């Protein structure tokens, strides 16, 4: 049992580095909170006019959840996937034991781009398994009756919310849902008391559990709540994240999620050696080299809340 919390996770600006000349806003991992459910990484890139060129790079042990807000993104991976992604659609890539992929904005010129990219850590039962890629273009939507104002609407991107399940493949009890609150509305969103949750304010204004949020803030709520009150004056777009607290200690470094320093070091060597483990992405002659490992052993991140 974690209990109720009300902790604002302010995002920090992080350069993606390497041949990726982009800055992103990152809310998780937080120094005191490595995961929310199995969510282990929350990034927003944009809004910006940009020509995104994220060249091929590897992942292990996690799923990437890409949810564009503005602009189109082309995804290619070592399974041979080649898929354009736009607003309302989900790209879900499962790394398992290893995959590589690239992400480009559409066209050769800078375009308006804004997207959420979140990572979900895989449990022991799935993290050594096969890689996969899914695109979902018809996600379930539902209405949440307002206490005041117009009803809110939700799109269930991942897992389950209010009894409605996303078709996307998940490996832990989890929720990821986009929530739209109309102007002048107060609403109670249903939660599961055994799960921990957080709400990220993407656009507009919102007060969550009585706490006003700034844009891009994520309010961590802990568990032990069966609902949370949200109200907005001008209207808001939020993203609800949550799930069963993830118990394994995870070691995260670069694009890898594992359980030990040695696993991460091996994945790094495999990428640098162009091992078949990560395959190759067609249509590229550049790939992102792994940064050097730090001079100390990588340690698991632990929860300090
Ligand atoms: Mn990636």
Short mmCIF file of C-alpha atoms and ligand atoms in Angstrom, two decimals:
data_model
loop_
_atom_site.label_atom_id
_atom_site.label_comp_id
_atom_site.label_asym_id
_atom_site.label_seq_id
_atom_site.Cartn_x
_atom_site.Cartn_y
_atom_site.Cartn_z
CA UNK A 1 0.00 0.00 0.00
CA UNK A 2 1.36 3.38 -1.02
CA UNK A 3 -1.48 5.59 0.16
CA UNK A 4 -2.74 8.81 -1.34
CA UNK A 5 -0.13 11.25 -2.59
CA UNK A 6 -0.22 14.65 -4.26
CA UNK A 7 3.24 15.17 -5.73
CA UNK A 8 3.88 17.40 -8.73
CA UNK A 9 6.43 15.95 -11.15
CA UNK A 10 7.79 18.99 -12.99
CA UNK A 11 9.36 17.97 -16.29
CA UNK A 12 12.97 18.77 -17.10
CA UNK A 13 14.37 19.59 -20.51
CA UNK A 14 16.61 16.81 -21.77
CA UNK A 15 18.68 16.82 -24.97
CA UNK A 16 18.29 13.50 -26.77
CA UNK A 17 21.90 13.81 -27.89
CA UNK A 18 23.79 11.67 -30.37
CA UNK A 19 22.64 12.40 -33.89
CA UNK A 20 19.24 13.35 -32.46
CA UNK A 21 19.32 17.12 -32.29
CA UNK A 22 16.16 17.47 -30.20
CA UNK A 23 15.18 18.51 -26.73
CA UNK A 24 12.32 16.78 -24.95
CA UNK A 25 10.46 17.46 -21.71
CA UNK A 26 10.80 14.48 -19.36
CA UNK A 27 8.61 13.97 -16.27
CA UNK A 28 9.63 10.40 -15.45
CA UNK A 29 11.86 8.87 -14.18
CA UNK A 30 11.76 11.22 -11.21
CA UNK A 31 14.53 11.07 -8.60
CA UNK A 32 12.15 9.66 -6.00
CA UNK A 33 9.81 7.73 -8.25
CA UNK A 34 11.13 5.35 -10.93
CA UNK A 35 7.74 4.07 -12.13
CA UNK A 36 4.00 4.76 -11.99
CA UNK A 37 2.43 1.35 -12.48
CA UNK A 38 4.72 -0.04 -15.21
CA UNK A 39 5.14 3.41 -16.83
CA UNK A 40 8.85 4.18 -16.55
CA UNK A 41 9.46 7.10 -18.87
CA UNK A 42 7.34 10.10 -19.87
CA UNK A 43 8.53 12.39 -22.68
CA UNK A 44 6.87 15.15 -24.63
CA UNK A 45 8.55 16.45 -27.75
CA UNK A 46 7.16 19.70 -29.04
CA UNK A 47 5.27 21.72 -29.87
CA UNK A 48 7.94 22.76 -32.35
CA UNK A 49 8.50 23.24 -36.05
CA UNK A 50 11.06 20.56 -36.59
CA UNK A 51 12.48 18.04 -38.99
CA UNK A 52 12.70 15.00 -36.74
CA UNK A 53 15.35 12.49 -37.69
CA UNK A 54 15.76 9.91 -34.93
CA UNK A 55 18.04 7.42 -36.66
CA UNK A 56 18.00 3.68 -35.85
CA UNK A 57 18.65 2.88 -32.21
CA UNK A 58 17.97 -0.18 -30.03
CA UNK A 59 15.62 -0.98 -27.16
CA UNK A 60 15.28 -3.88 -24.70
CA UNK A 61 12.87 -4.71 -21.91
CA UNK A 62 10.17 -2.11 -22.59
CA UNK A 63 7.32 -0.97 -24.80
CA UNK A 64 7.30 2.45 -26.48
CA UNK A 65 3.91 4.17 -26.62
CA UNK A 66 3.80 6.96 -29.20
CA UNK A 67 0.76 9.26 -29.16
CA UNK A 68 1.01 12.25 -31.53
CA UNK A 69 -0.82 15.47 -30.76
CA UNK A 70 0.15 17.42 -33.90
CA UNK A 71 1.98 16.30 -37.05
CA UNK A 72 2.79 12.96 -38.63
CA UNK A 73 5.59 10.58 -37.72
CA UNK A 74 7.02 7.73 -39.79
CA UNK A 75 8.08 4.65 -37.81
CA UNK A 76 10.38 1.98 -39.26
CA UNK A 77 11.83 -0.96 -37.36
CA UNK A 78 13.95 -4.09 -37.60
CA UNK A 79 10.82 -6.26 -37.99
CA UNK A 80 10.22 -4.57 -41.35
CA UNK A 81 7.41 -2.28 -40.10
CA UNK A 82 6.98 1.01 -41.94
CA UNK A 83 4.02 2.98 -40.60
CA UNK A 84 2.89 6.62 -40.63
CA UNK A 85 1.26 7.80 -37.43
CA UNK A 86 -1.13 10.71 -36.88
CA UNK A 87 -3.42 12.20 -34.23
CA UNK A 88 -5.80 9.67 -32.67
CA UNK A 89 -3.58 6.71 -33.50
CA UNK A 90 -1.25 4.68 -31.31
CA UNK A 91 2.08 3.13 -32.20
CA UNK A 92 3.02 0.45 -29.69
CA UNK A 93 6.43 -1.16 -30.05
CA UNK A 94 7.39 -4.06 -27.79
CA UNK A 95 11.14 -4.47 -27.51
CA UNK A 96 11.26 -7.82 -25.71
CA UNK A 97 14.85 -9.08 -25.96
CA UNK A 98 15.76 -6.58 -28.66
CA UNK A 99 14.52 -4.37 -31.49
CA UNK A 100 15.76 -1.30 -33.33
CA UNK A 101 13.75 1.49 -34.92
CA UNK A 102 13.83 4.97 -36.43
CA UNK A 103 11.38 7.87 -36.18
CA UNK A 104 11.16 10.65 -38.76
CA UNK A 105 8.76 13.51 -39.25
CA UNK A 106 6.97 13.26 -42.59
CA UNK A 107 8.65 15.04 -45.51
CA UNK A 108 11.99 16.77 -45.85
CA UNK A 109 11.02 20.14 -44.40
CA UNK A 110 10.35 21.09 -40.76
CA UNK A 111 6.70 20.49 -39.81
CA UNK A 112 4.65 21.40 -36.72
CA UNK A 113 5.18 18.46 -34.38
CA UNK A 114 3.98 17.66 -30.87
CA UNK A 115 3.79 14.16 -29.42
CA UNK A 116 3.89 12.15 -26.24
CA UNK A 117 6.23 9.20 -26.08
CA UNK A 118 6.01 7.05 -23.00
CA UNK A 119 7.77 3.80 -22.08
CA UNK A 120 6.31 0.86 -20.22
CA UNK A 121 8.69 -1.56 -18.52
CA UNK A 122 8.07 -5.23 -19.31
CA UNK A 123 7.69 -7.83 -16.54
CA UNK A 124 9.94 -10.87 -16.30
CA UNK A 125 7.45 -12.97 -18.30
CA UNK A 126 7.69 -10.73 -21.38
CA UNK A 127 11.04 -9.00 -21.30
CA UNK A 128 13.05 -11.88 -22.79
CA UNK A 129 10.44 -12.58 -25.46
CA UNK A 130 9.86 -11.65 -29.06
CA UNK A 131 9.71 -8.08 -30.30
CA UNK A 132 6.51 -6.73 -31.82
CA UNK A 133 4.94 -3.69 -33.41
CA UNK A 134 1.25 -2.69 -33.47
CA UNK A 135 -0.56 0.32 -34.82
CA UNK A 136 -4.07 1.02 -33.53
CA UNK A 137 -6.23 3.43 -35.50
CA UNK A 138 -9.58 2.83 -33.74
CA UNK A 139 -9.22 3.11 -29.98
CA UNK A 140 -12.28 2.93 -27.73
CA UNK A 141 -13.76 6.17 -26.42
CA UNK A 142 -16.18 6.80 -23.58
CA UNK A 143 -17.99 9.61 -21.83
CA UNK A 144 -17.54 10.51 -18.17
CA UNK A 145 -20.62 12.27 -16.79
CA UNK A 146 -19.80 15.69 -15.37
CA UNK A 147 -20.88 16.98 -11.95
CA UNK A 148 -20.90 20.49 -13.41
CA UNK A 149 -20.70 21.54 -17.06
CA UNK A 150 -20.45 19.35 -20.14
CA UNK A 151 -19.42 15.68 -19.97
CA UNK A 152 -15.78 14.74 -20.30
CA UNK A 153 -14.56 12.24 -22.87
CA UNK A 154 -11.79 9.67 -22.68
CA UNK A 155 -9.86 7.63 -25.22
CA UNK A 156 -8.44 4.41 -23.80
CA UNK A 157 -4.97 4.24 -25.32
CA UNK A 158 -3.50 1.39 -23.27
CA UNK A 159 -4.89 -1.04 -20.72
CA UNK A 160 -8.24 -0.38 -19.09
CA UNK A 161 -10.16 2.67 -17.94
CA UNK A 162 -13.72 2.79 -16.50
CA UNK A 163 -14.37 -0.78 -17.62
CA UNK A 164 -13.32 -0.12 -21.23
CA UNK A 165 -10.22 -1.87 -22.61
CA UNK A 166 -7.80 -0.83 -25.33
CA UNK A 167 -7.03 -3.52 -27.94
CA UNK A 168 -3.28 -2.84 -27.58
CA UNK A 169 -1.15 -5.65 -26.11
CA UNK A 170 -0.10 -5.10 -22.50
CA UNK A 171 1.75 -7.31 -20.04
CA UNK A 172 0.85 -5.73 -16.69
CA UNK A 173 -2.37 -4.25 -15.23
CA UNK A 174 -2.17 -0.71 -16.56
CA UNK A 175 -4.05 2.35 -17.80
CA UNK A 176 -3.14 5.06 -20.28
CA UNK A 177 -6.01 7.31 -21.35
CA UNK A 178 -6.39 10.71 -22.97
CA UNK A 179 -8.98 12.81 -21.15
CA UNK A 180 -10.73 15.87 -22.60
CA UNK A 181 -12.40 18.21 -20.10
CA UNK A 182 -14.67 20.88 -21.61
CA UNK A 183 -14.55 24.48 -20.37
CA UNK A 184 -16.40 25.06 -17.12
CA UNK A 185 -16.55 21.38 -16.21
CA UNK A 186 -16.01 19.52 -12.96
CA UNK A 187 -15.87 15.75 -13.18
CA UNK A 188 -14.82 12.75 -11.12
CA UNK A 189 -12.70 10.25 -13.04
CA UNK A 190 -13.05 6.65 -11.82
CA UNK A 191 -9.83 5.03 -10.57
CA UNK A 192 -8.90 1.65 -9.12
CA UNK A 193 -7.96 1.94 -5.46
CA UNK A 194 -5.27 -0.77 -5.74
CA UNK A 195 -3.52 1.00 -8.59
CA UNK A 196 -1.35 4.09 -8.43
CA UNK A 197 -2.19 6.93 -10.83
CA UNK A 198 -0.96 10.24 -12.19
CA UNK A 199 -2.44 12.92 -14.44
CA UNK A 200 -0.38 14.96 -16.89
CA UNK A 201 -1.75 18.32 -18.05
CA UNK A 202 -1.04 18.43 -21.79
CA UNK A 203 -3.01 21.54 -22.79
CA UNK A 204 -5.32 24.07 -21.14
CA UNK A 205 -5.88 24.55 -17.41
CA UNK A 206 -6.87 22.03 -14.77
CA UNK A 207 -7.15 21.56 -11.06
CA UNK A 208 -6.65 17.92 -10.08
CA UNK A 209 -7.62 16.78 -6.56
CA UNK A 210 -7.76 20.48 -5.65
CA UNK A 211 -4.27 21.14 -6.97
CA UNK A 212 -3.80 23.60 -9.88
CA UNK A 213 -1.40 22.26 -12.49
CA UNK A 214 0.87 24.09 -14.92
CA UNK A 215 1.03 22.83 -18.49
CA UNK A 216 3.28 19.74 -18.72
CA UNK A 217 3.10 19.10 -14.98
CA UNK A 218 2.23 15.56 -13.93
CA UNK A 219 0.46 15.13 -10.61
CA UNK A 220 1.27 11.82 -8.92
CA UNK A 221 -1.70 10.65 -6.86
CA UNK A 222 -0.43 7.45 -5.20
CA UNK A 223 -3.01 4.70 -4.74
CA UNK A 224 -6.05 4.23 -2.43
CA UNK A 225 -8.37 6.42 -4.51
CA UNK A 226 -11.46 5.21 -6.32
CA UNK A 227 -11.90 8.54 -8.08
CA UNK A 228 -10.19 11.86 -8.62
CA UNK A 229 -11.85 15.23 -9.13
CA UNK A 230 -10.74 17.31 -12.10
CA UNK A 231 -12.01 20.73 -13.04
CA UNK A 232 -11.16 23.15 -15.80
CA UNK A 233 -12.10 26.75 -16.50
CA UNK A 234 -11.03 27.07 -20.14
CA UNK A 235 -10.93 23.36 -21.02
CA UNK A 236 -8.11 20.84 -20.75
CA UNK A 237 -6.43 17.89 -22.38
CA UNK A 238 -4.91 15.49 -19.85
CA UNK A 239 -3.28 12.09 -19.96
CA UNK A 240 -4.10 9.59 -17.21
CA UNK A 241 -1.36 7.09 -16.34
CA UNK A 242 -1.51 4.30 -13.82
CA UNK A 243 -1.44 0.66 -12.99
CA UNK A 244 -0.53 -1.94 -10.45
CA UNK A 245 2.66 -0.77 -8.71
CA UNK A 246 5.62 -2.43 -10.45
CA UNK A 247 7.68 -4.26 -7.85
CA UNK A 248 10.85 -5.33 -9.68
CA UNK A 249 13.89 -3.09 -9.24
CA UNK A 250 14.78 -1.93 -12.72
CA UNK A 251 18.03 -0.66 -14.16
CA UNK A 252 17.47 1.91 -16.89
CA UNK A 253 20.21 3.29 -19.07
CA UNK A 254 20.01 4.93 -22.51
CA UNK A 255 17.29 3.01 -24.38
CA UNK A 256 17.44 -0.10 -22.26
CA UNK A 257 15.42 -1.39 -19.31
CA UNK A 258 16.88 -4.38 -17.48
CA UNK A 259 17.51 -5.75 -14.02
CA UNK A 260 21.31 -5.53 -13.74
CA UNK A 261 24.37 -3.63 -14.89
CA UNK A 262 25.66 -6.69 -16.74
CA UNK A 263 22.48 -7.08 -18.81
CA UNK A 264 22.66 -3.47 -19.88
CA UNK A 265 26.37 -3.70 -20.69
CA UNK A 266 25.72 -6.79 -22.81
CA UNK A 267 22.93 -5.06 -24.74
CA UNK A 268 25.23 -2.11 -25.36
CA UNK A 269 27.98 -4.39 -26.69
CA UNK A 270 25.49 -6.22 -28.90
CA UNK A 271 24.33 -2.93 -30.44
CA UNK A 272 27.89 -1.71 -30.97
CA UNK A 273 28.79 -5.05 -32.61
CA UNK A 274 25.72 -4.80 -34.94
CA UNK A 275 24.51 -8.13 -33.54
CA UNK A 276 21.51 -9.87 -35.12
CA UNK A 277 19.84 -9.34 -31.74
CA UNK A 278 18.78 -5.85 -32.85
CA UNK A 279 18.47 -6.54 -36.58
CA UNK A 280 18.63 -3.57 -38.92
CA UNK A 281 16.20 -0.94 -40.17
CA UNK A 282 15.88 -0.73 -43.98
CA UNK A 283 16.52 2.57 -45.70
CA UNK A 284 19.17 3.96 -43.36
CA UNK A 285 22.91 4.30 -43.62
CA UNK A 286 23.37 6.01 -40.24
CA UNK A 287 22.64 4.54 -36.81
CA UNK A 288 22.93 6.08 -33.36
CA UNK A 289 26.03 4.83 -31.53
CA UNK A 290 25.64 3.89 -27.87
CA UNK A 291 27.15 6.39 -25.45
CA UNK A 292 29.95 5.11 -23.19
CA UNK A 293 28.83 3.40 -20.01
CA UNK A 294 29.41 5.49 -16.89
CA UNK A 295 32.54 4.65 -14.88
CA UNK A 296 30.44 3.15 -12.07
CA UNK A 297 28.14 0.14 -12.03
CA UNK A 298 24.56 0.97 -12.96
CA UNK A 299 22.24 0.57 -10.00
CA UNK A 300 18.52 -0.10 -9.80
CA UNK A 301 16.34 2.92 -9.19
CA UNK A 302 14.33 2.71 -6.03
CA UNK A 303 11.17 4.39 -4.86
CA UNK A 304 11.72 6.95 -2.09
CA UNK A 305 8.15 7.96 -1.44
MN1 LIG B 1 13.15 4.71 -29.50
#
